[in-house]
mmCIF file of C-alpha atoms in Angstrom:
data_model
loop_
_atom_site.group_PDB
_atom_site.id
_atom_site.type_symbol
_atom_site.label_atom_id
_atom_site.label_comp_id
_atom_site.label_asym_id
_atom_site.label_seq_id
_atom_site.Cartn_x
_atom_site.Cartn_y
_atom_site.Cartn_z
ATOM 1 C CA UNK A 1 -25.536 -7.283 -10.289
ATOM 2 C CA UNK A 2 -25.073 -7.053 -6.536
ATOM 3 C CA UNK A 3 -22.459 -7.857 -3.793
ATOM 4 C CA UNK A 4 -23.285 -8.412 -0.141
ATOM 5 C CA UNK A 5 -20.706 -7.862 2.587
ATOM 6 C CA UNK A 6 -20.476 -10.935 4.882
ATOM 7 C CA UNK A 7 -18.204 -11.870 7.711
ATOM 8 C CA UNK A 8 -16.397 -8.614 8.206
ATOM 9 C CA UNK A 9 -14.266 -8.847 11.395
ATOM 10 C CA UNK A 10 -12.037 -7.153 13.847
ATOM 11 C CA UNK A 11 -8.639 -8.709 14.447
ATOM 12 C CA UNK A 12 -5.985 -9.160 17.143
ATOM 13 C CA UNK A 13 -2.744 -7.257 16.739
ATOM 14 C CA UNK A 14 -0.923 -10.281 15.332
ATOM 15 C CA UNK A 15 -3.499 -10.681 12.610
ATOM 16 C CA UNK A 16 -3.709 -6.977 11.955
ATOM 17 C CA UNK A 17 0.048 -6.875 11.344
ATOM 18 C CA UNK A 18 -0.517 -9.549 8.704
ATOM 19 C CA UNK A 19 -3.155 -7.399 7.073
ATOM 20 C CA UNK A 20 -0.773 -4.371 6.939
ATOM 21 C CA UNK A 21 1.992 -6.450 5.431
ATOM 22 C CA UNK A 22 -0.576 -7.647 2.817
ATOM 23 C CA UNK A 23 -1.545 -4.090 1.993
ATOM 24 C CA UNK A 24 2.166 -2.994 1.671
ATOM 25 C CA UNK A 25 2.900 -6.187 -0.399
ATOM 26 C CA UNK A 26 0.213 -5.019 -2.822
ATOM 27 C CA UNK A 27 1.611 -1.478 -2.792
ATOM 28 C CA UNK A 28 5.357 -2.174 -3.336
ATOM 29 C CA UNK A 29 6.170 -5.754 -4.154
ATOM 30 C CA UNK A 30 4.212 -6.647 -7.257
ATOM 31 C CA UNK A 31 4.943 -5.872 -11.018
ATOM 32 C CA UNK A 32 1.545 -4.274 -11.050
ATOM 33 C CA UNK A 33 1.858 -2.342 -7.857
ATOM 34 C CA UNK A 34 1.830 1.052 -9.681
ATOM 35 C CA UNK A 35 -1.694 0.308 -10.952
ATOM 36 C CA UNK A 36 -3.107 0.421 -7.417
ATOM 37 C CA UNK A 37 -4.508 3.513 -5.782
ATOM 38 C CA UNK A 38 -6.963 2.503 -3.106
ATOM 39 C CA UNK A 39 -6.613 -0.294 -0.518
ATOM 40 C CA UNK A 40 -10.039 -1.268 0.784
ATOM 41 C CA UNK A 41 -10.013 -2.722 4.285
ATOM 42 C CA UNK A 42 -12.324 -5.480 5.431
ATOM 43 C CA UNK A 43 -15.115 -5.124 2.956
ATOM 44 C CA UNK A 44 -14.694 -7.463 0.034
ATOM 45 C CA UNK A 45 -11.943 -9.339 1.928
ATOM 46 C CA UNK A 46 -9.145 -8.536 4.350
ATOM 47 C CA UNK A 47 -7.474 -6.219 1.833
ATOM 48 C CA UNK A 48 -8.551 -5.327 -1.751
ATOM 49 C CA UNK A 49 -6.359 -3.379 -4.040
ATOM 50 C CA UNK A 50 -8.195 -1.000 -6.402
ATOM 51 C CA UNK A 51 -7.083 1.145 -9.281
ATOM 52 C CA UNK A 52 -7.907 4.906 -9.306
ATOM 53 C CA UNK A 53 -11.157 4.260 -11.362
ATOM 54 C CA UNK A 54 -12.325 1.567 -8.976
ATOM 55 C CA UNK A 55 -12.554 -0.815 -11.943
ATOM 56 C CA UNK A 56 -9.835 -3.243 -11.204
ATOM 57 C CA UNK A 57 -9.728 -5.264 -7.957
ATOM 58 C CA UNK A 58 -6.852 -7.335 -6.416
ATOM 59 C CA UNK A 59 -8.447 -9.582 -3.713
ATOM 60 C CA UNK A 60 -6.257 -10.605 -0.696
ATOM 61 C CA UNK A 61 -7.095 -13.001 2.132
ATOM 62 C CA UNK A 62 -4.542 -12.573 4.979
ATOM 63 C CA UNK A 63 -3.723 -15.316 7.493
ATOM 64 C CA UNK A 64 -0.837 -14.640 9.848
ATOM 65 C CA UNK A 65 -0.465 -18.191 11.167
ATOM 66 C CA UNK A 66 2.925 -19.791 10.394
ATOM 67 C CA UNK A 67 1.864 -23.308 11.137
ATOM 68 C CA UNK A 68 -1.550 -23.809 9.411
ATOM 69 C CA UNK A 69 -2.069 -27.199 7.723
ATOM 70 C CA UNK A 70 -2.846 -27.603 4.085
ATOM 71 C CA UNK A 71 -6.498 -28.331 4.911
ATOM 72 C CA UNK A 72 -6.615 -25.220 7.162
ATOM 73 C CA UNK A 73 -5.229 -23.095 4.284
ATOM 74 C CA UNK A 74 -8.071 -24.549 2.078
ATOM 75 C CA UNK A 75 -10.552 -23.329 4.644
ATOM 76 C CA UNK A 76 -9.088 -19.829 4.644
ATOM 77 C CA UNK A 77 -9.609 -19.677 0.846
ATOM 78 C CA UNK A 78 -13.401 -19.485 1.314
ATOM 79 C CA UNK A 79 -13.704 -15.640 1.075
ATOM 80 C CA UNK A 80 -11.574 -15.631 -2.045
ATOM 81 C CA UNK A 81 -13.861 -18.271 -3.506
ATOM 82 C CA UNK A 82 -16.972 -16.331 -2.538
ATOM 83 C CA UNK A 83 -15.621 -13.375 -4.494
ATOM 84 C CA UNK A 84 -14.614 -15.695 -7.397
ATOM 85 C CA UNK A 85 -18.166 -16.789 -7.895
ATOM 86 C CA UNK A 86 -19.670 -13.309 -7.196
ATOM 87 C CA UNK A 87 -20.916 -10.843 -9.741
ATOM 88 C CA UNK A 88 -17.970 -8.616 -9.266
ATOM 89 C CA UNK A 89 -14.738 -9.223 -11.365
ATOM 90 C CA UNK A 90 -11.434 -9.496 -9.520
ATOM 91 C CA UNK A 91 -8.184 -9.625 -11.617
ATOM 92 C CA UNK A 92 -6.123 -11.494 -9.029
ATOM 93 C CA UNK A 93 -6.952 -13.766 -6.026
ATOM 94 C CA UNK A 94 -4.113 -13.887 -3.448
ATOM 95 C CA UNK A 95 -3.783 -15.628 -0.009
ATOM 96 C CA UNK A 96 -1.140 -14.013 2.065
ATOM 97 C CA UNK A 97 0.275 -16.486 4.599
ATOM 98 C CA UNK A 98 2.553 -16.306 7.594
ATOM 99 C CA UNK A 99 3.929 -19.752 6.561
ATOM 100 C CA UNK A 100 3.093 -23.095 5.152
ATOM 101 C CA UNK A 101 3.995 -26.757 6.179
ATOM 102 C CA UNK A 102 7.312 -27.988 4.719
ATOM 103 C CA UNK A 103 5.304 -30.639 2.871
ATOM 104 C CA UNK A 104 3.190 -28.245 0.950
ATOM 105 C CA UNK A 105 5.608 -26.787 -1.639
ATOM 106 C CA UNK A 106 7.464 -28.709 -4.269
ATOM 107 C CA UNK A 107 10.092 -25.948 -4.331
ATOM 108 C CA UNK A 108 10.430 -24.504 -0.851
ATOM 109 C CA UNK A 109 12.411 -21.475 -2.174
ATOM 110 C CA UNK A 110 9.458 -20.061 -3.935
ATOM 111 C CA UNK A 111 7.596 -17.540 -1.730
ATOM 112 C CA UNK A 112 5.071 -16.459 -4.426
ATOM 113 C CA UNK A 113 3.506 -19.390 -6.352
ATOM 114 C CA UNK A 114 0.492 -21.054 -7.740
ATOM 115 C CA UNK A 115 -0.772 -24.621 -7.344
ATOM 116 C CA UNK A 116 1.874 -25.698 -9.832
ATOM 117 C CA UNK A 117 4.310 -25.481 -6.852
ATOM 118 C CA UNK A 118 1.885 -27.396 -4.520
ATOM 119 C CA UNK A 119 2.420 -31.135 -3.902
ATOM 120 C CA UNK A 120 -0.571 -33.380 -4.945
ATOM 121 C CA UNK A 121 -1.341 -34.602 -1.434
ATOM 122 C CA UNK A 122 -1.284 -30.986 -0.053
ATOM 123 C CA UNK A 123 -3.491 -29.797 -2.920
ATOM 124 C CA UNK A 124 -6.051 -32.572 -2.133
ATOM 125 C CA UNK A 125 -6.188 -31.314 1.391
ATOM 126 C CA UNK A 126 -6.506 -27.722 0.363
ATOM 127 C CA UNK A 127 -9.508 -28.572 -1.855
ATOM 128 C CA UNK A 128 -10.982 -30.615 0.912
ATOM 129 C CA UNK A 129 -10.621 -27.845 3.330
ATOM 130 C CA UNK A 130 -12.237 -25.344 1.005
ATOM 131 C CA UNK A 131 -15.188 -27.664 0.232
ATOM 132 C CA UNK A 132 -15.795 -28.262 3.964
ATOM 133 C CA UNK A 133 -15.799 -24.538 4.632
ATOM 134 C CA UNK A 134 -18.060 -23.710 1.676
ATOM 135 C CA UNK A 135 -20.593 -26.189 3.062
ATOM 136 C CA UNK A 136 -20.571 -24.275 6.347
ATOM 137 C CA UNK A 137 -21.073 -20.826 4.824
ATOM 138 C CA UNK A 138 -24.752 -19.885 4.153
ATOM 139 C CA UNK A 139 -23.507 -17.207 1.714
ATOM 140 C CA UNK A 140 -22.181 -19.801 -0.651
ATOM 141 C CA UNK A 141 -24.994 -21.660 -2.430
ATOM 142 C CA UNK A 142 -24.872 -25.449 -2.944
ATOM 143 C CA UNK A 143 -24.700 -24.834 -6.721
ATOM 144 C CA UNK A 144 -21.432 -22.957 -6.417
ATOM 145 C CA UNK A 145 -19.805 -25.929 -4.589
ATOM 146 C CA UNK A 146 -18.905 -27.535 -7.778
ATOM 147 C CA UNK A 147 -15.663 -29.526 -8.538
ATOM 148 C CA UNK A 148 -15.029 -27.806 -11.837
ATOM 149 C CA UNK A 149 -15.458 -24.305 -10.459
ATOM 150 C CA UNK A 150 -13.291 -25.129 -7.439
ATOM 151 C CA UNK A 151 -10.518 -26.517 -9.632
ATOM 152 C CA UNK A 152 -10.714 -23.530 -11.905
ATOM 153 C CA UNK A 153 -10.483 -21.205 -8.983
ATOM 154 C CA UNK A 154 -7.531 -23.041 -7.375
ATOM 155 C CA UNK A 155 -5.609 -22.586 -10.630
ATOM 156 C CA UNK A 156 -5.822 -18.733 -10.442
ATOM 157 C CA UNK A 157 -5.014 -18.375 -6.640
ATOM 158 C CA UNK A 158 -1.607 -16.898 -5.802
ATOM 159 C CA UNK A 159 0.060 -18.152 -2.654
ATOM 160 C CA UNK A 160 2.270 -15.412 -0.992
ATOM 161 C CA UNK A 161 4.426 -16.315 1.969
ATOM 162 C CA UNK A 162 5.292 -13.484 4.352
ATOM 163 C CA UNK A 163 9.084 -13.806 4.810
ATOM 164 C CA UNK A 164 9.859 -10.138 5.807
ATOM 165 C CA UNK A 165 9.873 -8.048 8.912
ATOM 166 C CA UNK A 166 7.511 -5.106 9.249
ATOM 167 C CA UNK A 167 10.418 -2.665 8.706
ATOM 168 C CA UNK A 168 11.140 -4.254 5.320
ATOM 169 C CA UNK A 169 7.769 -3.414 4.003
ATOM 170 C CA UNK A 170 8.296 0.281 4.719
ATOM 171 C CA UNK A 171 11.901 0.351 3.614
ATOM 172 C CA UNK A 172 10.858 -0.895 0.164
ATOM 173 C CA UNK A 173 9.066 2.476 -0.595
ATOM 174 C CA UNK A 174 12.373 4.329 -0.428
ATOM 175 C CA UNK A 175 14.830 1.534 -0.831
ATOM 176 C CA UNK A 176 16.831 3.168 -3.802
ATOM 177 C CA UNK A 177 17.449 6.268 -1.682
ATOM 178 C CA UNK A 178 19.556 5.334 1.439
ATOM 179 C CA UNK A 179 20.187 8.873 2.634
ATOM 180 C CA UNK A 180 16.631 9.253 3.614
ATOM 181 C CA UNK A 181 15.929 5.766 5.112
ATOM 182 C CA UNK A 182 15.355 6.238 8.859
ATOM 183 C CA UNK A 183 16.357 3.750 11.523
ATOM 184 C CA UNK A 184 14.621 0.462 11.920
ATOM 185 C CA UNK A 185 12.930 1.846 15.016
ATOM 186 C CA UNK A 186 11.406 4.657 12.901
ATOM 187 C CA UNK A 187 10.475 2.312 10.085
ATOM 188 C CA UNK A 188 8.618 0.070 12.609
ATOM 189 C CA UNK A 189 6.920 3.180 14.023
ATOM 190 C CA UNK A 190 5.756 4.129 10.484
ATOM 191 C CA UNK A 191 4.464 0.463 9.981
ATOM 192 C CA UNK A 192 2.478 0.606 13.217
ATOM 193 C CA UNK A 193 0.969 3.922 12.254
ATOM 194 C CA UNK A 194 -0.231 2.492 8.977
ATOM 195 C CA UNK A 195 -1.527 -0.508 10.929
ATOM 196 C CA UNK A 196 -3.431 1.735 13.282
ATOM 197 C CA UNK A 197 -4.957 3.886 10.332
ATOM 198 C CA UNK A 198 -5.909 0.566 8.683
ATOM 199 C CA UNK A 199 -7.702 -0.567 11.879
ATOM 200 C CA UNK A 200 -9.523 2.823 12.185
ATOM 201 C CA UNK A 201 -11.071 2.129 8.811
ATOM 202 C CA UNK A 202 -12.974 -0.728 10.382
ATOM 203 C CA UNK A 203 -14.981 1.465 12.657
ATOM 204 C CA UNK A 204 -18.006 1.761 10.301
ATOM 205 C CA UNK A 205 -20.395 -1.190 10.354
ATOM 206 C CA UNK A 206 -20.821 -2.749 6.881
ATOM 207 C CA UNK A 207 -21.968 -6.277 7.629
ATOM 208 C CA UNK A 208 -24.987 -7.036 5.344
ATOM 209 C CA UNK A 209 -24.391 -3.939 3.123
ATOM 210 C CA UNK A 210 -25.204 -4.585 -0.515
ATOM 211 C CA UNK A 211 -23.622 -2.767 -3.282
ATOM 212 C CA UNK A 212 -24.123 -2.900 -7.110
ATOM 213 C CA UNK A 213 -20.711 -1.834 -8.292
ATOM 214 C CA UNK A 214 -17.162 -1.921 -6.832
ATOM 215 C CA UNK A 215 -16.808 1.892 -6.817
ATOM 216 C CA UNK A 216 -19.732 2.180 -4.308
ATOM 217 C CA UNK A 217 -17.275 0.754 -1.541
ATOM 218 C CA UNK A 218 -15.595 4.160 -1.484
ATOM 219 C CA UNK A 219 -18.701 5.790 0.048
ATOM 220 C CA UNK A 220 -18.132 3.721 3.230
ATOM 221 C CA UNK A 221 -14.533 5.245 3.895
ATOM 222 C CA UNK A 222 -12.917 1.849 4.485
ATOM 223 C CA UNK A 223 -9.886 2.506 2.417
ATOM 224 C CA UNK A 224 -6.392 4.014 2.431
ATOM 225 C CA UNK A 225 -4.641 5.397 -0.705
ATOM 226 C CA UNK A 226 -1.134 5.048 -1.906
ATOM 227 C CA UNK A 227 -0.844 8.826 -1.567
ATOM 228 C CA UNK A 228 -1.765 8.807 2.166
ATOM 229 C CA UNK A 229 0.893 6.171 2.927
ATOM 230 C CA UNK A 230 3.618 8.057 0.858
ATOM 231 C CA UNK A 231 2.752 11.279 2.673
ATOM 232 C CA UNK A 232 2.859 9.562 5.951
ATOM 233 C CA UNK A 233 6.407 8.291 5.246
ATOM 234 C CA UNK A 234 7.740 11.647 4.248
ATOM 235 C CA UNK A 235 6.084 13.245 7.298
ATOM 236 C CA UNK A 236 7.856 10.873 9.670
ATOM 237 C CA UNK A 237 11.190 11.419 7.960
ATOM 238 C CA UNK A 238 10.892 15.177 8.257
ATOM 239 C CA UNK A 239 8.915 15.289 11.514
ATOM 240 C CA UNK A 240 6.598 17.669 9.786
ATOM 241 C CA UNK A 241 3.938 17.756 7.115
ATOM 242 C CA UNK A 242 5.422 19.141 3.948
ATOM 243 C CA UNK A 243 2.023 20.172 2.726
ATOM 244 C CA UNK A 244 1.063 22.024 5.970
ATOM 245 C CA UNK A 245 -0.007 25.656 6.031
ATOM 246 C CA UNK A 246 2.357 28.533 6.770
ATOM 247 C CA UNK A 247 5.606 29.756 5.364
ATOM 248 C CA UNK A 248 8.770 27.735 6.256
ATOM 249 C CA UNK A 249 11.277 30.021 7.913
ATOM 250 C CA UNK A 250 14.022 29.250 5.438
ATOM 251 C CA UNK A 251 11.703 30.345 2.520
ATOM 252 C CA UNK A 252 11.035 33.820 4.122
ATOM 253 C CA UNK A 253 14.012 35.380 2.325
ATOM 254 C CA UNK A 254 12.485 34.363 -1.066
ATOM 255 C CA UNK A 255 9.031 35.062 -0.063
ATOM 256 C CA UNK A 256 9.813 38.669 1.191
ATOM 257 C CA UNK A 257 11.409 39.609 -2.121
ATOM 258 C CA UNK A 258 8.368 38.601 -4.130
ATOM 259 C CA UNK A 259 5.868 41.411 -5.020
ATOM 260 C CA UNK A 260 3.319 41.514 -2.138
ATOM 261 C CA UNK A 261 0.322 41.278 -4.348
ATOM 262 C CA UNK A 262 1.425 37.999 -5.770
ATOM 263 C CA UNK A 263 3.279 36.438 -2.823
ATOM 264 C CA UNK A 264 0.357 34.358 -1.478
ATOM 265 C CA UNK A 265 -0.555 33.083 -4.933
ATOM 266 C CA UNK A 266 3.169 32.086 -5.533
ATOM 267 C CA UNK A 267 3.121 30.297 -2.119
ATOM 268 C CA UNK A 268 -0.094 28.395 -2.965
ATOM 269 C CA UNK A 269 1.287 27.390 -6.362
ATOM 270 C CA UNK A 270 4.369 26.003 -4.730
ATOM 271 C CA UNK A 271 2.327 23.914 -2.279
ATOM 272 C CA UNK A 272 0.079 22.691 -5.166
ATOM 273 C CA UNK A 273 3.176 21.711 -7.205
ATOM 274 C CA UNK A 274 4.616 19.827 -4.351
ATOM 275 C CA UNK A 275 1.366 17.948 -3.752
ATOM 276 C CA UNK A 276 1.225 16.935 -7.409
ATOM 277 C CA UNK A 277 4.926 15.700 -7.314
ATOM 278 C CA UNK A 278 4.390 13.779 -4.182
ATOM 279 C CA UNK A 279 1.295 11.958 -5.582
ATOM 280 C CA UNK A 280 2.454 11.473 -9.280
ATOM 281 C CA UNK A 281 2.952 7.697 -9.647
ATOM 282 C CA UNK A 282 4.716 8.086 -12.897
ATOM 283 C CA UNK A 283 7.393 10.331 -11.531
ATOM 284 C CA UNK A 284 7.581 8.670 -8.104
ATOM 285 C CA UNK A 285 11.270 7.638 -8.334
ATOM 286 C CA UNK A 286 12.145 11.185 -9.579
ATOM 287 C CA UNK A 287 10.475 12.734 -6.567
ATOM 288 C CA UNK A 288 12.354 10.435 -4.032
ATOM 289 C CA UNK A 289 15.574 11.005 -5.962
ATOM 290 C CA UNK A 290 15.107 14.768 -5.477
ATOM 291 C CA UNK A 291 14.178 14.421 -1.774
ATOM 292 C CA UNK A 292 17.282 12.093 -1.279
ATOM 293 C CA UNK A 293 19.511 14.825 -2.789
ATOM 294 C CA UNK A 294 17.961 17.746 -0.985
ATOM 295 C CA UNK A 295 18.177 15.853 2.284
ATOM 296 C CA UNK A 296 21.829 14.761 1.805
ATOM 297 C CA UNK A 297 22.862 18.395 0.828
ATOM 298 C CA UNK A 298 21.150 19.843 3.983
ATOM 299 C CA UNK A 299 22.749 17.352 6.263
ATOM 300 C CA UNK A 300 26.180 18.182 4.770
ATOM 301 C CA UNK A 301 25.620 21.865 4.684
ATOM 302 C CA UNK A 302 23.206 22.767 7.497
ATOM 303 C CA UNK A 303 23.992 26.507 7.519
ATOM 304 C CA UNK A 304 23.723 27.062 3.701
ATOM 305 C CA UNK A 305 20.831 28.907 2.122
ATOM 306 C CA UNK A 306 17.993 27.517 0.211
ATOM 307 C CA UNK A 307 19.393 29.090 -2.936
ATOM 308 C CA UNK A 308 22.831 27.377 -2.320
ATOM 309 C CA UNK A 309 21.157 23.913 -1.875
ATOM 310 C CA UNK A 310 19.076 24.426 -5.066
ATOM 311 C CA UNK A 311 22.093 25.239 -7.201
ATOM 312 C CA UNK A 312 23.909 22.152 -5.928
ATOM 313 C CA UNK A 313 21.110 19.776 -7.317
ATOM 314 C CA UNK A 314 22.100 18.106 -10.600
ATOM 315 C CA UNK A 315 19.957 19.046 -13.712
ATOM 316 C CA UNK A 316 19.317 15.391 -14.457
ATOM 317 C CA UNK A 317 17.602 14.996 -10.961
ATOM 318 C CA UNK A 318 15.539 18.163 -11.502
ATOM 319 C CA UNK A 319 14.249 17.003 -14.885
ATOM 320 C CA UNK A 320 12.818 13.868 -13.347
ATOM 321 C CA UNK A 321 10.257 15.974 -11.350
ATOM 322 C CA UNK A 322 8.082 17.550 -14.088
ATOM 323 C CA UNK A 323 5.554 18.813 -11.552
ATOM 324 C CA UNK A 324 8.103 21.119 -9.860
ATOM 325 C CA UNK A 325 9.712 24.396 -11.085
ATOM 326 C CA UNK A 326 12.588 26.366 -9.531
ATOM 327 C CA UNK A 327 10.307 28.059 -6.893
ATOM 328 C CA UNK A 328 8.487 24.917 -5.774
ATOM 329 C CA UNK A 329 11.754 23.079 -5.505
ATOM 330 C CA UNK A 330 13.080 25.886 -3.245
ATOM 331 C CA UNK A 331 9.898 25.706 -1.254
ATOM 332 C CA UNK A 332 10.437 21.891 -0.861
ATOM 333 C CA UNK A 333 14.071 22.501 0.165
ATOM 334 C CA UNK A 334 12.834 25.102 2.799
ATOM 335 C CA UNK A 335 10.247 22.584 4.153
ATOM 336 C CA UNK A 336 12.814 19.867 4.376
ATOM 337 C CA UNK A 337 15.429 22.164 5.944
ATOM 338 C CA UNK A 338 12.876 23.272 8.560
ATOM 339 C CA UNK A 339 11.829 19.624 9.335
ATOM 340 C CA UNK A 340 15.323 18.225 10.025
ATOM 341 C CA UNK A 341 17.071 21.104 11.751
#
C-alpha cells in the first residue's frame, strides 16, 4: 500500500482563510469533532482531520469562491476522488465551499448536504466537471475514471457551505462561556494567527513524497493539533501562556508556605495538572466552565487573594475538572489573575 503526494500548493490569503475555516469546521462544528486530534495541512488534501492514533481520516477540499458553477465544483472534487480510489481509507469526504449557485440546491436552507439535495441538472454538471478534471490529471489512471466508481463517490461526498465570519469559528470554541469571550477584533486576531500557523506548516516540500501508511505524514510536521489551538485561544484571552515557566506572583504566598524541599515539585505538579486539564477532550467543557468562573470572579474581585477566589468556586464546577486538585486550581487562578491584571 502506498500514497503519493501530488499537487500540493501555496494559496492566496483569501483561499488560506477558507482553509482555516475548514479546519475549524472540522474541529468544532461536527458531531464527530471530538474524535479529531491532528489537522494535516496540504498533504492528502487542503485539510485532513486525523484521530490521535492516526488511523481515521476526514478529507476536506476547500474552495473559497462564492460563485463557482456546478461544473467548476465538480472539477474541484478531483483530489477528493483521487483519495477515494487510493489505497488509504478516509471515513468522510467533504468539499468546503464559499458558496454555490442558486440553482444547485433543492433546499437552499441546507448548508451541509449530500447529493440528495442537489438538483438533477446540477448533479450532471458536477459529474461532467469531475470527469473532465480526472482526464487531465496524470495521477488518476484511466481505469479509475469509471461511471460506477464516480457515482459511488458522489453519494458519499458532503457539501459544506461556509456561511460564517472568521470570528464565529473561534467563538464556537468557547461559546458556552460568555464571560471569557473576547471582542470580535480579538477573535479575528486569533483566527489570523491560526491561519498563519497553518501557512507555516506548508514550508516543507512534500510534492512527490510517497508514504505507506497515514501515520507517516506526522514525520513531515505539516499538522496542527486541537491542543495547540485551544492553548492559543487561552493565551490570547490571558495575554500570557498559562503553561509558561516561573511562579506567578499571586501564587507566591502559597508557594512560600510550602516546605522548601518539596516546593519545586509541587509547582511542577500544578503545571502538569493544568496541562492535562487543558488538553483533556473528555472534560473540555468542565475546563472552560472553570476558566469562565475564575475569570468572572477575578474581574469582580480584582484585589481578592487566590484563596478567596478558590473558595468562591462552586463544587459542581470543580468536580467537572478531574485533572485538577485544590493546589493546581489555585495555581490556575494565580496564572489567570496575573494575565488579566
